[in-house]
PDB file of C-alpha atoms in Angstrom:
ATOM      1  CA  UNK I   1      -5.541 -19.431  19.428  1.00  0.00           C
ATOM      2  CA  UNK I   2      -8.273 -16.945  18.514  1.00  0.00           C
ATOM      3  CA  UNK I   3      -7.364 -13.656  16.915  1.00  0.00           C
ATOM      4  CA  UNK I   4      -5.823 -12.341  13.719  1.00  0.00           C
ATOM      5  CA  UNK I   5      -2.304 -12.946  12.484  1.00  0.00           C
ATOM      6  CA  UNK I   6      -0.610 -10.470  10.153  1.00  0.00           C
ATOM      7  CA  UNK I   7       2.136 -10.938   7.591  1.00  0.00           C
ATOM      8  CA  UNK I   8       3.476  -8.810   4.775  1.00  0.00           C
ATOM      9  CA  UNK I   9       6.344  -7.948   2.492  1.00  0.00           C
ATOM     10  CA  UNK I  10       8.417  -5.645   4.732  1.00  0.00           C
ATOM     11  CA  UNK I  11      10.496  -3.823   2.056  1.00  0.00           C
ATOM     12  CA  UNK I  12       7.299  -2.827   0.240  1.00  0.00           C
ATOM     13  CA  UNK I  13       5.571  -1.902   3.507  1.00  0.00           C
ATOM     14  CA  UNK I  14       8.427   0.487   4.313  1.00  0.00           C
ATOM     15  CA  UNK I  15       8.204   2.056   0.833  1.00  0.00           C
ATOM     16  CA  UNK I  16       4.419   2.524   1.146  1.00  0.00           C
ATOM     17  CA  UNK I  17       4.765   3.990   4.668  1.00  0.00           C
ATOM     18  CA  UNK I  18       7.546   6.366   3.612  1.00  0.00           C
ATOM     19  CA  UNK I  19       5.819   7.563   0.460  1.00  0.00           C
ATOM     20  CA  UNK I  20       2.499   8.066   2.246  1.00  0.00           C
ATOM     21  CA  UNK I  21       4.083   9.948   5.155  1.00  0.00           C
ATOM     22  CA  UNK I  22       6.090  12.215   2.841  1.00  0.00           C
ATOM     23  CA  UNK I  23       2.932  13.115   0.930  1.00  0.00           C
ATOM     24  CA  UNK I  24       0.877  13.720   4.058  1.00  0.00           C
ATOM     25  CA  UNK I  25       3.544  15.915   5.653  1.00  0.00           C
ATOM     26  CA  UNK I  26       3.456  18.065   2.495  1.00  0.00           C
ATOM     27  CA  UNK I  27      -0.366  18.076   2.388  1.00  0.00           C
ATOM     28  CA  UNK I  28      -0.872  18.895   6.067  1.00  0.00           C
ATOM     29  CA  UNK I  29       1.540  21.749   6.696  1.00  0.00           C
ATOM     30  CA  UNK I  30       0.865  21.902  10.440  1.00  0.00           C
ATOM     31  CA  UNK I  31       1.654  18.209  10.968  1.00  0.00           C
ATOM     32  CA  UNK I  32       5.200  17.823  12.280  1.00  0.00           C
ATOM     33  CA  UNK I  33       5.614  14.053  12.578  1.00  0.00           C
ATOM     34  CA  UNK I  34       3.894  10.759  11.864  1.00  0.00           C
ATOM     35  CA  UNK I  35       4.730   7.474  13.586  1.00  0.00           C
ATOM     36  CA  UNK I  36       3.281   4.113  12.589  1.00  0.00           C
ATOM     37  CA  UNK I  37       3.620   0.635  14.021  1.00  0.00           C
ATOM     38  CA  UNK I  38       1.812  -2.505  12.815  1.00  0.00           C
ATOM     39  CA  UNK I  39       1.984  -5.977  14.339  1.00  0.00           C
ATOM     40  CA  UNK I  40       3.530  -8.504  11.975  1.00  0.00           C
ATOM     41  CA  UNK I  41       4.666 -12.117  12.255  1.00  0.00           C
ATOM     42  CA  UNK I  42       3.909 -12.395  15.946  1.00  0.00           C
ATOM     43  CA  UNK I  43       1.331 -14.346  17.866  1.00  0.00           C
ATOM     44  CA  UNK I  44      -2.304 -13.756  16.871  1.00  0.00           C
ATOM     45  CA  UNK I  45      -3.759 -10.430  17.971  1.00  0.00           C
ATOM     46  CA  UNK I  46      -6.654 -11.143  20.361  1.00  0.00           C
ATOM     47  CA  UNK I  47     -10.040  -9.585  19.578  1.00  0.00           C
ATOM     48  CA  UNK I  48     -10.136  -6.027  20.908  1.00  0.00           C
ATOM     49  CA  UNK I  49      -6.339  -5.597  20.991  1.00  0.00           C
ATOM     50  CA  UNK I  50      -4.493  -3.058  18.832  1.00  0.00           C
ATOM     51  CA  UNK I  51      -2.947  -4.275  15.606  1.00  0.00           C
ATOM     52  CA  UNK I  52      -1.800  -0.830  14.484  1.00  0.00           C
ATOM     53  CA  UNK I  53      -0.553   2.269  16.293  1.00  0.00           C
ATOM     54  CA  UNK I  54      -0.690   5.699  14.616  1.00  0.00           C
ATOM     55  CA  UNK I  55       0.706   8.857  16.189  1.00  0.00           C
ATOM     56  CA  UNK I  56       0.448  12.299  14.583  1.00  0.00           C
ATOM     57  CA  UNK I  57       2.068  15.416  16.035  1.00  0.00           C
ATOM     58  CA  UNK I  58       0.398  18.638  14.882  1.00  0.00           C
ATOM     59  CA  UNK I  59       0.074  22.294  15.815  1.00  0.00           C
ATOM     60  CA  UNK I  60      -3.725  21.996  15.702  1.00  0.00           C
ATOM     61  CA  UNK I  61      -5.739  18.911  16.597  1.00  0.00           C
ATOM     62  CA  UNK I  62      -8.191  19.242  13.677  1.00  0.00           C
ATOM     63  CA  UNK I  63      -5.474  18.850  11.083  1.00  0.00           C
ATOM     64  CA  UNK I  64      -3.821  16.101  13.150  1.00  0.00           C
ATOM     65  CA  UNK I  65      -7.052  14.086  13.389  1.00  0.00           C
ATOM     66  CA  UNK I  66      -7.759  14.587   9.689  1.00  0.00           C
ATOM     67  CA  UNK I  67      -4.264  13.368   8.832  1.00  0.00           C
ATOM     68  CA  UNK I  68      -4.625  10.307  11.102  1.00  0.00           C
ATOM     69  CA  UNK I  69      -7.983   9.471   9.515  1.00  0.00           C
ATOM     70  CA  UNK I  70      -6.432   9.694   6.044  1.00  0.00           C
ATOM     71  CA  UNK I  71      -3.539   7.477   7.159  1.00  0.00           C
ATOM     72  CA  UNK I  72      -5.935   4.705   8.149  1.00  0.00           C
ATOM     73  CA  UNK I  73      -7.922   5.011   4.903  1.00  0.00           C
ATOM     74  CA  UNK I  74      -4.799   4.949   2.718  1.00  0.00           C
ATOM     75  CA  UNK I  75      -3.185   2.070   4.614  1.00  0.00           C
ATOM     76  CA  UNK I  76      -6.289  -0.118   4.430  1.00  0.00           C
ATOM     77  CA  UNK I  77      -6.289   0.327   0.638  1.00  0.00           C
ATOM     78  CA  UNK I  78      -2.579   0.135  -0.163  1.00  0.00           C
ATOM     79  CA  UNK I  79      -0.577  -1.581   2.567  1.00  0.00           C
ATOM     80  CA  UNK I  80       0.794  -5.012   1.545  1.00  0.00           C
ATOM     81  CA  UNK I  81      -0.220  -6.690   4.824  1.00  0.00           C
ATOM     82  CA  UNK I  82      -2.413  -9.758   4.886  1.00  0.00           C
ATOM     83  CA  UNK I  83      -4.446 -10.948   7.818  1.00  0.00           C
ATOM     84  CA  UNK I  84      -5.577 -14.481   8.510  1.00  0.00           C
TER      85      UNK I  84
END
């Protein structure tokens, strides 16, 4: 079926997520929590559907949006997830 399928090495994904989140929580002092979810090993993700969910809780929206933007940039460069 049309769409993208995702797979990755889960132990390394967890290490990358944890390390990145720890660093961002230190960098953005007003960010209280970060939650991430990425589709893996399921049916193909149809065009237009979400493959990743990012939630940032922050005292001020500017810092929260900046943190979320950095999350996406870092994950696209470092996350061991492959799409096909």
